[in-house]
Tab-separated table of C-alpha atoms in Angstrom:
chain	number	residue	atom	x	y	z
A	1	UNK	CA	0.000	0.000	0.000
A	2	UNK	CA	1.284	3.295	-0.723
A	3	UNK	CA	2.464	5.223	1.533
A	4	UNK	CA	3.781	9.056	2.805
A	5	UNK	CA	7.781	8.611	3.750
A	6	UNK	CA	9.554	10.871	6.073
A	7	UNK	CA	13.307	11.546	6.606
A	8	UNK	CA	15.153	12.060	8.737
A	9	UNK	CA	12.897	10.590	11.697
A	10	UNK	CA	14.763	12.282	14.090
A	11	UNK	CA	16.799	15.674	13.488
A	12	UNK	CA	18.638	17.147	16.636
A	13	UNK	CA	20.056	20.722	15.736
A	14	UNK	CA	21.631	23.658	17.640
A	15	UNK	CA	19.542	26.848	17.762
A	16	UNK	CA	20.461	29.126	14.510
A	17	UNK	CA	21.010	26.312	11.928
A	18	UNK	CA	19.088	25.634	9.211
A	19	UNK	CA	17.067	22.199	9.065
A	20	UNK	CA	15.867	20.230	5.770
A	21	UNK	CA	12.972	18.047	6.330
A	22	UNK	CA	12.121	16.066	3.729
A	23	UNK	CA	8.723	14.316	2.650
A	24	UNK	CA	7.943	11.435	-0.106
A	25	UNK	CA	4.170	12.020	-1.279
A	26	UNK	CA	2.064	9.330	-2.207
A	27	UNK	CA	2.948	9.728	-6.160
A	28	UNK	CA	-0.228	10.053	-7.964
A	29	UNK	CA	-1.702	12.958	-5.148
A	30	UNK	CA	-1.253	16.289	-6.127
A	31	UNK	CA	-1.651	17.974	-2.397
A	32	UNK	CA	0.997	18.053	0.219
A	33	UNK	CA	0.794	19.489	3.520
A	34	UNK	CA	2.960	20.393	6.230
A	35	UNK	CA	1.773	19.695	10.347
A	36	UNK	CA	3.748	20.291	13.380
A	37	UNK	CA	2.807	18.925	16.818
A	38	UNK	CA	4.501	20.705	19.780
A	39	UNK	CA	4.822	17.646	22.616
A	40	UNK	CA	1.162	17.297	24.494
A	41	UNK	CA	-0.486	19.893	22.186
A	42	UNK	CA	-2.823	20.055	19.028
A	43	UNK	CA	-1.196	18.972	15.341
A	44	UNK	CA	-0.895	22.827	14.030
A	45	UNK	CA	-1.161	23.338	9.906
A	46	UNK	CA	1.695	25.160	8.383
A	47	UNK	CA	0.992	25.029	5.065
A	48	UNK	CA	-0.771	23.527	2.065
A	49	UNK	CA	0.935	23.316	-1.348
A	50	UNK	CA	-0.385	22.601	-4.878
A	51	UNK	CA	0.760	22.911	-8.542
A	52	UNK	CA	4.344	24.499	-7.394
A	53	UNK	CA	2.886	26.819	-5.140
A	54	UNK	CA	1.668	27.739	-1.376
A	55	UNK	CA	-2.046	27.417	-1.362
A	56	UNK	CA	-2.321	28.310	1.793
A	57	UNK	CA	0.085	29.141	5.620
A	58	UNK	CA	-0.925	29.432	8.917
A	59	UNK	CA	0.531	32.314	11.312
A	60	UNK	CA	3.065	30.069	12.081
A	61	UNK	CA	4.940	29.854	8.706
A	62	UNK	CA	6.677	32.998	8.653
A	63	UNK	CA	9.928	34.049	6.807
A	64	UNK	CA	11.527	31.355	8.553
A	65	UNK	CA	9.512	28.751	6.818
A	66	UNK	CA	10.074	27.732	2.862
A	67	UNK	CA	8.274	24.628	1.073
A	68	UNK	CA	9.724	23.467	-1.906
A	69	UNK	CA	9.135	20.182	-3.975
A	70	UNK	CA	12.626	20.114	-5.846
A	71	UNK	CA	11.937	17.217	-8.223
A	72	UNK	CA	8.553	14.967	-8.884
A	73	UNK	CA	8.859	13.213	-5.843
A	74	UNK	CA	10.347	14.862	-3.110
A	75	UNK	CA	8.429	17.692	-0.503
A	76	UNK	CA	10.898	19.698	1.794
A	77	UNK	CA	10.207	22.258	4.985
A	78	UNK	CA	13.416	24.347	5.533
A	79	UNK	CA	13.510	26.104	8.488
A	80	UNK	CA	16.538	28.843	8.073
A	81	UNK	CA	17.205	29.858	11.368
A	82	UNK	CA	15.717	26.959	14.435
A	83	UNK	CA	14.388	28.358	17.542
A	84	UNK	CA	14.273	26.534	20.713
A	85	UNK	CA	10.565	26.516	20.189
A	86	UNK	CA	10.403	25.170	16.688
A	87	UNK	CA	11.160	21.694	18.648
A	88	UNK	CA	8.326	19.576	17.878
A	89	UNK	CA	7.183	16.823	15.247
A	90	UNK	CA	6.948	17.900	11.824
A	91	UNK	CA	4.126	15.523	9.828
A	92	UNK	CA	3.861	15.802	5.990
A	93	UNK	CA	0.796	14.221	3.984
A	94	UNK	CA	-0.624	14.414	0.891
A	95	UNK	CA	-3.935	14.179	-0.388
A	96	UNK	CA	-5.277	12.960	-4.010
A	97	UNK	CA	-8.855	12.852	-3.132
A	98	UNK	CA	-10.676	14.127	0.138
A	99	UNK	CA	-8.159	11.685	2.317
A	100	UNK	CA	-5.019	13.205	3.893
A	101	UNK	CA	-2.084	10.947	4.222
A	102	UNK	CA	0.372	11.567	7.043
A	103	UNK	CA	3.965	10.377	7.009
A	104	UNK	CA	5.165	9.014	10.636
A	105	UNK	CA	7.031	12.652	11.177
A	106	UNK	CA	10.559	13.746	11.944
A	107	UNK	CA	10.951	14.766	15.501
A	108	UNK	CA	13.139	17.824	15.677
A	109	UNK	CA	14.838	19.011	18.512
A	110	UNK	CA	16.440	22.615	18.807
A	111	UNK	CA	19.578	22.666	21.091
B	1	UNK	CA	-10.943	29.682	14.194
B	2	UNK	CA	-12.235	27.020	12.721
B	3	UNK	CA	-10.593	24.509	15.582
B	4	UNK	CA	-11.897	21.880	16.653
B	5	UNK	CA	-12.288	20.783	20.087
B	6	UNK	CA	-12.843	17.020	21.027
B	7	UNK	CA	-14.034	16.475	24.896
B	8	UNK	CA	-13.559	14.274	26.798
B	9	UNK	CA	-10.056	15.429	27.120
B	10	UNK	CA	-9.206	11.685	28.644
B	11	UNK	CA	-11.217	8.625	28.942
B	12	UNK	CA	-10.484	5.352	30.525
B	13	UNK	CA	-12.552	1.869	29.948
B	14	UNK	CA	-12.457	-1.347	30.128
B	15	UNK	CA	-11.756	-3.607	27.236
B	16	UNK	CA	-14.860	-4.353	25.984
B	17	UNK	CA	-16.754	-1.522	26.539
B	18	UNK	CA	-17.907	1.228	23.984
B	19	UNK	CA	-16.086	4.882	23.733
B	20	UNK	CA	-17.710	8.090	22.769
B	21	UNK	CA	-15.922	11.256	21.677
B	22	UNK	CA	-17.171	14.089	20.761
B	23	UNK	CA	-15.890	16.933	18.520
B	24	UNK	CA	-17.031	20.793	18.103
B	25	UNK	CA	-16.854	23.255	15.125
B	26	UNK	CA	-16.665	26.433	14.754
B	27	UNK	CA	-17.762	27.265	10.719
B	28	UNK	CA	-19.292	25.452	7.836
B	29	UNK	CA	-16.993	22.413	6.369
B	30	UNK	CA	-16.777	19.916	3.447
B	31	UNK	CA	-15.866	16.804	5.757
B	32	UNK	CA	-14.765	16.058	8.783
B	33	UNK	CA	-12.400	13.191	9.396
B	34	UNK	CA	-10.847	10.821	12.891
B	35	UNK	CA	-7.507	10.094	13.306
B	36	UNK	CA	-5.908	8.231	15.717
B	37	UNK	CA	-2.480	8.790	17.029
B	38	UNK	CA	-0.543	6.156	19.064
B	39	UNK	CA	2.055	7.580	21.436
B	40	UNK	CA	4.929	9.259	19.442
B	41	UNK	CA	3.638	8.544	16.286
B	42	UNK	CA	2.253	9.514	13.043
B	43	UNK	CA	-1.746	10.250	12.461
B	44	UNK	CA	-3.762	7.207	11.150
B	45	UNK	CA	-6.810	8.102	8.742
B	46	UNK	CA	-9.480	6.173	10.530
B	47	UNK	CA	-12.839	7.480	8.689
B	48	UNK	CA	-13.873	10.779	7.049
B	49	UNK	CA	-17.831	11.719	6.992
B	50	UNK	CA	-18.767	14.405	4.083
B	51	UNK	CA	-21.029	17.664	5.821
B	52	UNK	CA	-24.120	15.741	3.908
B	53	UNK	CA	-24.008	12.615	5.393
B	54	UNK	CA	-24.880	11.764	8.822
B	55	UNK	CA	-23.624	8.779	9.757
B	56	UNK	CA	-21.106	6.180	8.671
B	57	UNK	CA	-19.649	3.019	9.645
B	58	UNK	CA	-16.415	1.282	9.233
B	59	UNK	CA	-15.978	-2.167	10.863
B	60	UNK	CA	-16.539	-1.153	14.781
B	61	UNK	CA	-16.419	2.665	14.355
B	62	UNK	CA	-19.584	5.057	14.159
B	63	UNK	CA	-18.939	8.312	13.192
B	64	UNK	CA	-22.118	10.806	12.996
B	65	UNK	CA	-22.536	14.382	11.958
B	66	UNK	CA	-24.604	16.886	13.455
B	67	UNK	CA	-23.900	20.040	11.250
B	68	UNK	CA	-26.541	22.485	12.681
B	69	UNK	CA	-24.957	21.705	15.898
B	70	UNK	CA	-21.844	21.319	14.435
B	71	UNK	CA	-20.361	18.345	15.909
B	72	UNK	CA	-19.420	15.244	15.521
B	73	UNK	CA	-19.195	11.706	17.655
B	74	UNK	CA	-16.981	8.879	17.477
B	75	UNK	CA	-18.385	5.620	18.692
B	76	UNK	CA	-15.721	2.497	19.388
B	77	UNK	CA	-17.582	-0.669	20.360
B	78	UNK	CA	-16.158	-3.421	22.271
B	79	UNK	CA	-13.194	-1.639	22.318
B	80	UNK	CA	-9.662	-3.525	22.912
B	81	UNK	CA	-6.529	-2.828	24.409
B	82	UNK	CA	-4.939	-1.918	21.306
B	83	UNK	CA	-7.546	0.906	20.394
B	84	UNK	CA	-5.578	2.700	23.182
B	85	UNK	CA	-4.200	6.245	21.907
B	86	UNK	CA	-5.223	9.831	21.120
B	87	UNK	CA	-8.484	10.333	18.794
B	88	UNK	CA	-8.379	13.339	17.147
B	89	UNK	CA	-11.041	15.043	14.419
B	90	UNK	CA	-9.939	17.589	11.437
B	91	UNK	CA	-12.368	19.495	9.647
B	92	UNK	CA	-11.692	20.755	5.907
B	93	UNK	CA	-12.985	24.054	4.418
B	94	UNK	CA	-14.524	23.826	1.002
B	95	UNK	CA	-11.192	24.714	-0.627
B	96	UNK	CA	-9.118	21.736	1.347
B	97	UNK	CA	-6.550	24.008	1.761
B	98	UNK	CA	-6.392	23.721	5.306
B	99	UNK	CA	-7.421	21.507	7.429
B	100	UNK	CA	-8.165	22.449	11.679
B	101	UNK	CA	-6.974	19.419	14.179
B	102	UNK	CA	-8.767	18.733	17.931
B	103	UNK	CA	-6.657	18.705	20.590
B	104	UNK	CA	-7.896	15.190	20.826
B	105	UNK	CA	-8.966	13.123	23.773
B	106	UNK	CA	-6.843	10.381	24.979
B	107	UNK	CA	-8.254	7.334	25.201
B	108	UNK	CA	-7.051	4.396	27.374
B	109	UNK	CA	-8.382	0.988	27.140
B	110	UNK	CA	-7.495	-1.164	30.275
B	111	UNK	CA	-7.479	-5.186	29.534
């Protein structure tokens, strides 16, 4: 069964850098997504992505935040400069019909 | 905001009883869809219910749909050990660009 991959599953970075998560679709879906999930608390939407371009972000997504789908499979979140309180898991999914997909995340910690 | 809010926050049974959650809305939707989330882990699609139905099955889970009230109920029967984890609902606007998570209830199932 097809399936939404995530890498890496865990990320541990020092405050400043700049973090690449990455995110296989489902191939035939056209939708992706990005979710974080702040230990204890609600999944959050970042933002929603379609046809080479941000549908839609949250509040959250700011200038720190960049989607990008580099090539026909791949999905990435960059954050360019991690906060101690970006530290959270990061889901990505992807949706062909009404369904969303999620991936199993990448837990990121900020040092 | 469009969150959702599930309630109860926590529930505890015994294996082989029924649960019941319960999820609030704030503004009109497409669908409305369960997840469940084990500890630490990705978000399981466990039914979706479209804003014109009212109530649909899939093997031991009910879901209804109240949309004047604007909620929504998750029924487990003879629920098992393994149905242990967080239950959360997301609700899509029209243009699926978004979708709003619960802060889910956690649900433990004792054998």
């Amino acid at each position: 069964e097809p399936e939404v991959t995530q890498t890496p599953s865990h990320q541990v970075t020092q405050m400043g850098q700049e973090v690449i998560l990455r995110c296989v679709p489902i191939s035939n879906h056209l939708y992706f997504y990005w979710y974080r999930q702040i230990l204890g608390q609600k999944v959050e939407f970042l933002v929603s992505f379609y046809n080479n371009e941000i549908s839609e972000k949250s509040e959250i997504f700011d200038d720190q935040f960049s989607v990008e789908r580099p090539d026909g499979s791949n999905f990435t979140l960059k954050i360019r400069s991690t906060k101690l309180e970006d530290s959270a898991m990061y889901f990505c999914a992807s949706r062909g019909g009404n369904e969303q997909f999620f991936g199993p995340g990448t837990r990121l910690t900020v040092l | 905001s469009q969150q959702g809010e599930e309630d109860p926050q926590a529930l505890s049974i015994q294996e082989g009883e029924n649960a019941t959650m319960n999820c609030s809305y704030k503004t009109s939707i497409n669908n409305l869809q369960w997840y469940r989330q084990n500890s630490g882990r990705g978000l399981v699609h466990l039914i979706l219910i479209r804003s014109n139905e009212r109530e649909k099955h899939s093997g031991r889970l009910r879901v209804t749909l109240d949309t004047s009230k604007k909620s929504s109920s998750l029924l487990i029967t003879a629920s098992r050990a393994a149905d242990t984890a967080s239950y959360f609902c997301a609700t899509a606007l029209y243009n699926f660009n978004k979708f709003y998570f619960g802060s889910g209830t956690k649900l433990n199932v004792k054998p």
